Tab-separated table of N, CA and C in Angstrom:
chain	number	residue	atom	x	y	z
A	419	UNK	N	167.170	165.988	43.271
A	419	UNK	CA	165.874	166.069	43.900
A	419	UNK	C	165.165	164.726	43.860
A	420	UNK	N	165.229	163.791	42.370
A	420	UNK	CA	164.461	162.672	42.696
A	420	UNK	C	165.188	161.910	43.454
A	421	UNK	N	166.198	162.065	43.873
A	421	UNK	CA	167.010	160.549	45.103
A	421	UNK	C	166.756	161.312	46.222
A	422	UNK	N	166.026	162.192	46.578
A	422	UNK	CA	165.601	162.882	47.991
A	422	UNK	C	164.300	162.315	48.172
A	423	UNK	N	163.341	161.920	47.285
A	423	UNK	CA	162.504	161.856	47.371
A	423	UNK	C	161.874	159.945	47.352
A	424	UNK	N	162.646	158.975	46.620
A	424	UNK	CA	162.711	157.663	46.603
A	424	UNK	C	163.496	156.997	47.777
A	425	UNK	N	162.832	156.475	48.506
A	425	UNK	CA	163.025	155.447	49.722
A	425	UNK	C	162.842	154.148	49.573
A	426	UNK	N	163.853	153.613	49.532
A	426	UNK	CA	163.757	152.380	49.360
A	426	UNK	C	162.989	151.343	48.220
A	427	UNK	N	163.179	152.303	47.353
A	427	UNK	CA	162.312	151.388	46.019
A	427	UNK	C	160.944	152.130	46.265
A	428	UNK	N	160.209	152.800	46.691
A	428	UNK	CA	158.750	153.906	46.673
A	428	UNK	C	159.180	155.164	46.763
A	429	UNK	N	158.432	156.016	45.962
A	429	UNK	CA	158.058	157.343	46.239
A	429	UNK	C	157.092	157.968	47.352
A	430	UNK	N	157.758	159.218	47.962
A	430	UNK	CA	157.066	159.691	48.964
A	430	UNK	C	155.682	159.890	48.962
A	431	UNK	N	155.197	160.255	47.311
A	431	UNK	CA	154.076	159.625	47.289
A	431	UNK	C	153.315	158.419	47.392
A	432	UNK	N	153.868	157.145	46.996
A	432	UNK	CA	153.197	156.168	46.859
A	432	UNK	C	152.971	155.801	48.801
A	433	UNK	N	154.634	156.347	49.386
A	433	UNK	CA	154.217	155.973	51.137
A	433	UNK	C	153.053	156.843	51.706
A	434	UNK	N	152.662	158.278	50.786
A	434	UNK	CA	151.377	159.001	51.888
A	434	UNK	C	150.481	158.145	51.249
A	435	UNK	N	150.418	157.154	50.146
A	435	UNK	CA	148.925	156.751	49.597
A	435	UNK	C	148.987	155.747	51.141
A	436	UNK	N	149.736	155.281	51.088
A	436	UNK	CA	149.377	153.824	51.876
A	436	UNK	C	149.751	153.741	52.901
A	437	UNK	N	149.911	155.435	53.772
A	437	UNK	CA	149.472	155.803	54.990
A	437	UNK	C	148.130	156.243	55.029
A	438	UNK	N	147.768	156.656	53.841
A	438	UNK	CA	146.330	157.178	53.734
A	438	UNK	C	145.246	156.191	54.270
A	439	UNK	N	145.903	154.785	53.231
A	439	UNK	CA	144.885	153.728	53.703
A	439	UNK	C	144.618	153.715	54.867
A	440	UNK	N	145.673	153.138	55.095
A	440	UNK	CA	146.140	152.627	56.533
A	440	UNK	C	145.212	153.252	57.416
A	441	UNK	N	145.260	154.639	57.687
A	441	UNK	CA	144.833	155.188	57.970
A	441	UNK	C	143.082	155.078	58.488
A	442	UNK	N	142.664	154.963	57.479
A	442	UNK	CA	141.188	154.857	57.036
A	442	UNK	C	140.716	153.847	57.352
A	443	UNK	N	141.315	152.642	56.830
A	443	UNK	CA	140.974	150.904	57.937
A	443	UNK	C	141.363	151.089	59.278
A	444	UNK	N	142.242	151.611	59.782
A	444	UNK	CA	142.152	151.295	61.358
A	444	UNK	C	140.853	152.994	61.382
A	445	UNK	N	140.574	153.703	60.895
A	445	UNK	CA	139.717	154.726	61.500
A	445	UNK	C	137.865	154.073	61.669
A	446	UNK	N	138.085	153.187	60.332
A	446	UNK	CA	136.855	152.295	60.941
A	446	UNK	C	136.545	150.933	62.051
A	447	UNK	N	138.144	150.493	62.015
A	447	UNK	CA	138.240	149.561	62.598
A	447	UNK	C	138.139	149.586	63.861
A	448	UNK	N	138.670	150.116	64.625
A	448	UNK	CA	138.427	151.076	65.928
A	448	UNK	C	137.025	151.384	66.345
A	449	UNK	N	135.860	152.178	65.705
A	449	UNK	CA	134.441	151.956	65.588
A	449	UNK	C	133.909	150.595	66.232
A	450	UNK	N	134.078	150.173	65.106
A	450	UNK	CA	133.739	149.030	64.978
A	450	UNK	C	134.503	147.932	66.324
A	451	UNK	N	135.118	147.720	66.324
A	451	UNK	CA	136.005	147.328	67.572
A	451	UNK	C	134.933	147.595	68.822
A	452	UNK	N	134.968	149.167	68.751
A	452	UNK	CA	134.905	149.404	70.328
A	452	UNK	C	132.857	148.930	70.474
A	453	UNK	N	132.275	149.373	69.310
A	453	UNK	CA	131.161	148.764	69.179
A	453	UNK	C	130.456	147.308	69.570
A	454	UNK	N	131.334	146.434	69.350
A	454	UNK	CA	131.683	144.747	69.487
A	454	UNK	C	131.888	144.176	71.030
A	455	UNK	N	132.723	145.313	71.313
A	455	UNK	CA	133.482	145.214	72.497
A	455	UNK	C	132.339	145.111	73.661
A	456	UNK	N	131.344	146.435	73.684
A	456	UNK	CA	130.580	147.143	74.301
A	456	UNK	C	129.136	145.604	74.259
A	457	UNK	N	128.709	145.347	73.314
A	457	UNK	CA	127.864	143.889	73.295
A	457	UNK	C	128.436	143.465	73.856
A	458	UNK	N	129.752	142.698	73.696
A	458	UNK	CA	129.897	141.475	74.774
A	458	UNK	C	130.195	141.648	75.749
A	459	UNK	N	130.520	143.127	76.262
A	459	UNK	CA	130.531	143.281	77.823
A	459	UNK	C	128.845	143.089	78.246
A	460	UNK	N	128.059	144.057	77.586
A	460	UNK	CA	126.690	143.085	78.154
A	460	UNK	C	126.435	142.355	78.036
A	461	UNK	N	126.706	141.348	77.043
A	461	UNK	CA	125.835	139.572	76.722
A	461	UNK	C	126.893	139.168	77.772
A	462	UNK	N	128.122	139.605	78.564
A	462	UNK	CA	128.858	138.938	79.576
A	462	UNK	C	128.158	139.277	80.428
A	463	UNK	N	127.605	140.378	81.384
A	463	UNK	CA	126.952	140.637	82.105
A	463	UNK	C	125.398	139.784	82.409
A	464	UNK	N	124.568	139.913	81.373
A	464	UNK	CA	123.258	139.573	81.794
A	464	UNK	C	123.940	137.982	81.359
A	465	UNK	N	124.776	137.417	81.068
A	465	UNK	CA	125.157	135.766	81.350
A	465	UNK	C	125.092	135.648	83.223
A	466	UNK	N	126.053	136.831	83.383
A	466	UNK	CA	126.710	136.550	84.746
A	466	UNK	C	124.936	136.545	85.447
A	467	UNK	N	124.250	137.804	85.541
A	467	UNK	CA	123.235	138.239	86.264
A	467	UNK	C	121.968	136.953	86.060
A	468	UNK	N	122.031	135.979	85.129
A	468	UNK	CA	121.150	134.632	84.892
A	468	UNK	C	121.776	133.992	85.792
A	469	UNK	N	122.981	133.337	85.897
A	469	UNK	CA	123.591	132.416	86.993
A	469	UNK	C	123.532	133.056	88.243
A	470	UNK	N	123.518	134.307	88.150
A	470	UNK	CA	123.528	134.730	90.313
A	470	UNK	C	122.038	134.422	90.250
A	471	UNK	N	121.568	134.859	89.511
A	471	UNK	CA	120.082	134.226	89.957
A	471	UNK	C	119.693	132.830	90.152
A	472	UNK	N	120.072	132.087	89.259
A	472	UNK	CA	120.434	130.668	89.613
A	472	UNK	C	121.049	130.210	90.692
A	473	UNK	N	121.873	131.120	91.069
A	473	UNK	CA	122.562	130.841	92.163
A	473	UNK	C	121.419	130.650	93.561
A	474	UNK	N	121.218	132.159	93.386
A	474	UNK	CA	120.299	132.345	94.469
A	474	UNK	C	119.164	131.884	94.820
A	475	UNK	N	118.301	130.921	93.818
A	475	UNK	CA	117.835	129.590	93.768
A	475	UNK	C	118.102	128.774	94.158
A	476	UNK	N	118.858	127.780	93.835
A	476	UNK	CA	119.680	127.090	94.294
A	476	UNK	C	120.198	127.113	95.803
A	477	UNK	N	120.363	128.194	96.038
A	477	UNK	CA	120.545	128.559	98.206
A	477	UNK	C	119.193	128.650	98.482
A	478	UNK	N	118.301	128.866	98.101
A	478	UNK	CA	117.318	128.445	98.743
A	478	UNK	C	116.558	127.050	98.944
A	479	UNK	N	116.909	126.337	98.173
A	479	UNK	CA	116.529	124.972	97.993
A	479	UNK	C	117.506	124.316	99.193
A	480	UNK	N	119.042	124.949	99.662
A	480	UNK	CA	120.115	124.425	100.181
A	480	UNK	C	120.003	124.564	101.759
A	481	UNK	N	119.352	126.076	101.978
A	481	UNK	CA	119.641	126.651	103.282
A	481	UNK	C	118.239	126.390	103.359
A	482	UNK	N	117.286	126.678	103.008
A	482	UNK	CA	115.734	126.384	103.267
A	482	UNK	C	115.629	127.597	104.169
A	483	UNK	N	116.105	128.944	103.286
A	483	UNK	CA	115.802	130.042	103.481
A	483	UNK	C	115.650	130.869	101.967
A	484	UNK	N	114.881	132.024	102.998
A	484	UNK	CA	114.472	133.252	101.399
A	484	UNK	C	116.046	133.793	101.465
A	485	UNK	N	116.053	134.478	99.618
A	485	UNK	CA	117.324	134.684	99.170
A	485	UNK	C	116.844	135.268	98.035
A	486	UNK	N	116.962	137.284	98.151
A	486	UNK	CA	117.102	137.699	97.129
A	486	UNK	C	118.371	138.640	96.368
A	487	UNK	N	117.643	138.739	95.092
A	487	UNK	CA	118.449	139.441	93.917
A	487	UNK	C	118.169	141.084	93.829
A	488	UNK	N	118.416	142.108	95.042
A	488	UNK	CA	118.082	143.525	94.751
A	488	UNK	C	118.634	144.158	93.538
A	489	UNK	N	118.884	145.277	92.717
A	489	UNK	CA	119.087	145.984	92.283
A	489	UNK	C	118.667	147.530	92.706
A	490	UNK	N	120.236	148.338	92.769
A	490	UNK	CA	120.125	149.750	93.434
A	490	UNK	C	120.695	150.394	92.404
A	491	UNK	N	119.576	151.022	92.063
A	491	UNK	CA	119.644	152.084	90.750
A	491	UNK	C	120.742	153.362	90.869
A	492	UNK	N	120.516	153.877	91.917
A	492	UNK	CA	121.237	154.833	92.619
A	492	UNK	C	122.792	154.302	92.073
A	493	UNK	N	123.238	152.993	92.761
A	493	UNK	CA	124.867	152.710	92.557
A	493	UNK	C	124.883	152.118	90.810
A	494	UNK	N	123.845	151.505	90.417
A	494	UNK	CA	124.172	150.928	89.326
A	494	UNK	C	124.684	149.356	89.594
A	495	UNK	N	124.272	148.615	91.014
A	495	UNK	CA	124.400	147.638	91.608
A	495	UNK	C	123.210	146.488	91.331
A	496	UNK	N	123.583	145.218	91.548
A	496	UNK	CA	122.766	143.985	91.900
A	496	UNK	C	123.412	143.259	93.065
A	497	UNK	N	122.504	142.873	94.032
A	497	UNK	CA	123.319	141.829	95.395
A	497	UNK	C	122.645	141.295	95.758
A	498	UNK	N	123.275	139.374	96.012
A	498	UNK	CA	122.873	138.598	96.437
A	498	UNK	C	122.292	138.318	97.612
A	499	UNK	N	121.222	138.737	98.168
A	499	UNK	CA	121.256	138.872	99.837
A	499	UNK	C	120.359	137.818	100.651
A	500	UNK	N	121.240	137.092	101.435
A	500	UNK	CA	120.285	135.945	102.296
A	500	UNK	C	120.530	135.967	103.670
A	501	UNK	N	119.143	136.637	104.571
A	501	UNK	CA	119.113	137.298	106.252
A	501	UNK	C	119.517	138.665	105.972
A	502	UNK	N	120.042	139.363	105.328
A	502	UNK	CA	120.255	140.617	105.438
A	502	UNK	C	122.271	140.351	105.456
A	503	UNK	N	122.536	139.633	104.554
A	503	UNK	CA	123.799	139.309	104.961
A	503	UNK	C	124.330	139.230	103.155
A	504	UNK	N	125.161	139.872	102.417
A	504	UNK	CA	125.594	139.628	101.190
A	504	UNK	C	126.057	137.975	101.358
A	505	UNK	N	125.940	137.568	100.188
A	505	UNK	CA	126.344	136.242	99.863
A	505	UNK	C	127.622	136.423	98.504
A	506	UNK	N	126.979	137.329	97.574
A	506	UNK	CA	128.218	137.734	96.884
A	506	UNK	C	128.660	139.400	97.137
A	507	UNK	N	129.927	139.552	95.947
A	507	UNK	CA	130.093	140.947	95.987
A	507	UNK	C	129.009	141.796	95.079
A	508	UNK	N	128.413	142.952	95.753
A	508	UNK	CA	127.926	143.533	94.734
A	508	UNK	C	128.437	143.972	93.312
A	509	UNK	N	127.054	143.370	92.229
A	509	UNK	CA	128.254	143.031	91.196
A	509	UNK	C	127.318	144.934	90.001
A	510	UNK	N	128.450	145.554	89.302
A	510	UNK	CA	128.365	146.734	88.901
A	510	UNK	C	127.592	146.121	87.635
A	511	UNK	N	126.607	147.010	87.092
A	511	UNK	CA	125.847	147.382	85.670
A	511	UNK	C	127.299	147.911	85.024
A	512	UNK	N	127.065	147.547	83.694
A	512	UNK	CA	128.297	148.052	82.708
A	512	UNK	C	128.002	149.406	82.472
A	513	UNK	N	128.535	150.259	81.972
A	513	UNK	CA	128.148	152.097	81.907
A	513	UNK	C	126.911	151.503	80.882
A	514	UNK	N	126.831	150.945	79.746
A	514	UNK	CA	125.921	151.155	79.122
A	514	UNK	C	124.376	150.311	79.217
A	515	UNK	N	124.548	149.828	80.098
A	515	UNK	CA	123.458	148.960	80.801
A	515	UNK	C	122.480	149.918	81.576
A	516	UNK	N	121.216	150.420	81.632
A	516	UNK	CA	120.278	150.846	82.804
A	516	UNK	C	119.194	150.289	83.284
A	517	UNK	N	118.749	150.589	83.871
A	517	UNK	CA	117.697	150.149	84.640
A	517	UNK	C	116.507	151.053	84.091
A	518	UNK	N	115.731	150.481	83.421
A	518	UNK	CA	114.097	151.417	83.065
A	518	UNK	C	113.521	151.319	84.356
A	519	UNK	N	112.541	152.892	84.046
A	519	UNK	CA	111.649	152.961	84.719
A	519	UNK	C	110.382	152.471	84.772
A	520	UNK	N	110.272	151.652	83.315
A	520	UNK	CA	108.908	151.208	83.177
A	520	UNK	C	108.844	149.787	84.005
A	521	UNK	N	110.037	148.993	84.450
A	521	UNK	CA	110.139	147.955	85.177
A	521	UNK	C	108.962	148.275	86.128
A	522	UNK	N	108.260	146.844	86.547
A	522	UNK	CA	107.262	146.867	87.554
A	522	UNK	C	108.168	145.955	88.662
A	523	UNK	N	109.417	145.290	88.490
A	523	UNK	CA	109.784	144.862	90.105
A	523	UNK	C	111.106	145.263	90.318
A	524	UNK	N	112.243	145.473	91.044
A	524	UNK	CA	112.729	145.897	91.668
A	524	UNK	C	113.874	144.957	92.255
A	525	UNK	N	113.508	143.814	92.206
A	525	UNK	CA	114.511	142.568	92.372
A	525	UNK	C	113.581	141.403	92.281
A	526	UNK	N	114.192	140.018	92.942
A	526	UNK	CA	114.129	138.546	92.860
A	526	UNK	C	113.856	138.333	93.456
A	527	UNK	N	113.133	137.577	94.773
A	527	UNK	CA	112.455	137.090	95.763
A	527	UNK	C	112.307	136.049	95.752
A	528	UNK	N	112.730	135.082	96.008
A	528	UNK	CA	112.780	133.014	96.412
A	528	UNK	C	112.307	132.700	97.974
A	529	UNK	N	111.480	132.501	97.913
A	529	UNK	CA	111.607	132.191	99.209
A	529	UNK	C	111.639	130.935	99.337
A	530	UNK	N	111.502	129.742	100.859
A	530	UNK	CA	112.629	128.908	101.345
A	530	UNK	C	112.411	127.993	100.291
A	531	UNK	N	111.172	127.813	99.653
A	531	UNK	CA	110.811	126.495	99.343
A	531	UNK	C	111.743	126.690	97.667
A	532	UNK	N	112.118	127.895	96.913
A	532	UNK	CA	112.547	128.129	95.589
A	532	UNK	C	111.726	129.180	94.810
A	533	UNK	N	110.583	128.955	95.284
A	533	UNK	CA	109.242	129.820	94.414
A	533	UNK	C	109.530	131.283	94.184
A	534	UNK	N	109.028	132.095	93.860
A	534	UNK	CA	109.223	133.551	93.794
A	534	UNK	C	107.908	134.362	94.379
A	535	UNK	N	108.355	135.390	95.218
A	535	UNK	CA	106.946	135.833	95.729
A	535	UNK	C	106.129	136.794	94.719
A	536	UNK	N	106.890	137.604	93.589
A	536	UNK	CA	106.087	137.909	92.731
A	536	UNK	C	106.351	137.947	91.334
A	537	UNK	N	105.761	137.806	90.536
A	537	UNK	CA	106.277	137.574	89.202
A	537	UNK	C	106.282	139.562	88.385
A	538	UNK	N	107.383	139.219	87.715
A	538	UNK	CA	107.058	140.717	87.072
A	538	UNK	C	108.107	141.060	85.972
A	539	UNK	N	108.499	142.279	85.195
A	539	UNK	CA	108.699	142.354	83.905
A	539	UNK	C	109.888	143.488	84.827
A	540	UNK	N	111.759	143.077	84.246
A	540	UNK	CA	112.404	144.345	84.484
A	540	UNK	C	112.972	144.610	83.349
A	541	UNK	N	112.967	145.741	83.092
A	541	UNK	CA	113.475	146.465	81.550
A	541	UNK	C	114.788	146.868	81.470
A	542	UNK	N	115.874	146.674	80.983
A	542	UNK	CA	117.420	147.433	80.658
A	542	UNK	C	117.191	148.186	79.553
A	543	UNK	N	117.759	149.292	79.490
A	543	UNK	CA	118.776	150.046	78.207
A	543	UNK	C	119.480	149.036	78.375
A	544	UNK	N	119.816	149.117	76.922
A	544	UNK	CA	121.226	149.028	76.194
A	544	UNK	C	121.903	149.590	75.017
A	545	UNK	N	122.785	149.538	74.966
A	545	UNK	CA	123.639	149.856	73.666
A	545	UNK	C	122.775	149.516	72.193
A	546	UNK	N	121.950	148.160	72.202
A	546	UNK	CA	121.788	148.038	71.321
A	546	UNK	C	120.307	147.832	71.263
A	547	UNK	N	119.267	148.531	72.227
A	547	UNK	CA	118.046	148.531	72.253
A	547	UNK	C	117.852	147.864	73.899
A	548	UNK	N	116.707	147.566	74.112
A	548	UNK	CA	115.968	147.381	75.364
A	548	UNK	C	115.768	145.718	74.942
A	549	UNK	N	115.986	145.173	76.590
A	549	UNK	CA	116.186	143.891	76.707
A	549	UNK	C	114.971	143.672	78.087
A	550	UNK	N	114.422	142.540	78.323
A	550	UNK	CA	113.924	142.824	79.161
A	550	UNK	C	113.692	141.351	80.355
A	551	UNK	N	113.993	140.618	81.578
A	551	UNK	CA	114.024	139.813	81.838
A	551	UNK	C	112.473	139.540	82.865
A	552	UNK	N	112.193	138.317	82.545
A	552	UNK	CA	110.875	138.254	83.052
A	552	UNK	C	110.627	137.343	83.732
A	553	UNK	N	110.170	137.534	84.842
A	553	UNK	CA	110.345	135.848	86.364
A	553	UNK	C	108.599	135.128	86.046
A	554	UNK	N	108.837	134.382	86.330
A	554	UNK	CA	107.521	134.290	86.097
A	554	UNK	C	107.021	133.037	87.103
A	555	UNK	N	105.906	133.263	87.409
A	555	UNK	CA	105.455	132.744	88.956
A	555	UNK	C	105.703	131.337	88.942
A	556	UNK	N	105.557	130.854	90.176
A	556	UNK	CA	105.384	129.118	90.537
A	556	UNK	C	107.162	129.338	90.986
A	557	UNK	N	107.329	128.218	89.980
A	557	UNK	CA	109.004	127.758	90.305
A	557	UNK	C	110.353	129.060	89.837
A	558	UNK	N	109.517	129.981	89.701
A	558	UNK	CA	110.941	131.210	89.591
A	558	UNK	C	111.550	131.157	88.628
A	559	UNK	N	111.382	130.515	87.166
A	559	UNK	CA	111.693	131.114	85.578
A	559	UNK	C	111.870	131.957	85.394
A	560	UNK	N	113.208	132.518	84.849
A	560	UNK	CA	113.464	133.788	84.531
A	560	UNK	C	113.857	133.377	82.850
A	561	UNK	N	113.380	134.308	82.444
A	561	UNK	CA	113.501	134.470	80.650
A	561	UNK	C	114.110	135.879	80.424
A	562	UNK	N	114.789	136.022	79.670
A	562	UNK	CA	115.878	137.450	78.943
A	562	UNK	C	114.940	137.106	77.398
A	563	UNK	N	115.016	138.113	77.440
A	563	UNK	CA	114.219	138.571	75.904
A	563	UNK	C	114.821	140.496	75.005
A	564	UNK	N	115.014	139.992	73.839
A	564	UNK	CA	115.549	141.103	73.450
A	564	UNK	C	115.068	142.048	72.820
């Protein structure tokens, strides 16, 4: 019975201890993982959503036309739009990203000269609390705040 039970220099016990572990570090690790994961898909996102806005600045200074930044709650969308014509692809909110309702604007507005036609406060969910980006009049400053 004991040579049924010794594998290779361990007992079948000592291999369930240290499947047990095993076990238990990847059961937090995984958590934790997918937790990590989920931030830097948004700190990748609102990176990306600062540069299209930049972007879309920037074409207005170029084309010496208005060029805004909508957001459609409905799809979970943002798009670059200058004449009524996309400039990029509409780019997707991550699942855990939303759009508040307490936001007072609705998108970005540049018109030809760069300026913004109104300044205002938009609010996200997130995973890890409410973030909120804020334009602010004259030359079209946008600030992310957490």
């Amino acid at each position: 019975m004991k040579s049924v039970l010794k594998q290779g220099g361990f007992t079948l016990l000592e291999m369930l201890l240290v499947l047990a572990i095993l076990m238990t570090v990847i059961g937090i690790a995984i958590p934790s993982y997918r937790t990590f994961e989920t931030e830097q898909e948004e700190d990748r996102f609102f990176d990306l959503l600062l540069r299209d806005i930049y972007y879309a600045q920037s074409e207005t200074y170029r084309s010496k036309t208005s060029v805004m930044v909508v957001f459609r709650e409905s799809d979970k969308t943002y798009e670059v739009i200058q004449n009524f014509k996309k400039m990029l692809p509409a780019r997707k909110l991550p699942p855990s990203v939303s759009i508040l309702k307490t936001s007072n604007i609705n998108g970005v507005y540049f018109t030809a000269n760069g300026s913004v036609t109104s300044a205002g406060t938009m609010r996200f969910s997130t995973s890890t609390g409410e973030r909120s980006m804020v334009i602010h009049l004259g030359k079209g400053r946008v600030v992310f705040s957490e």
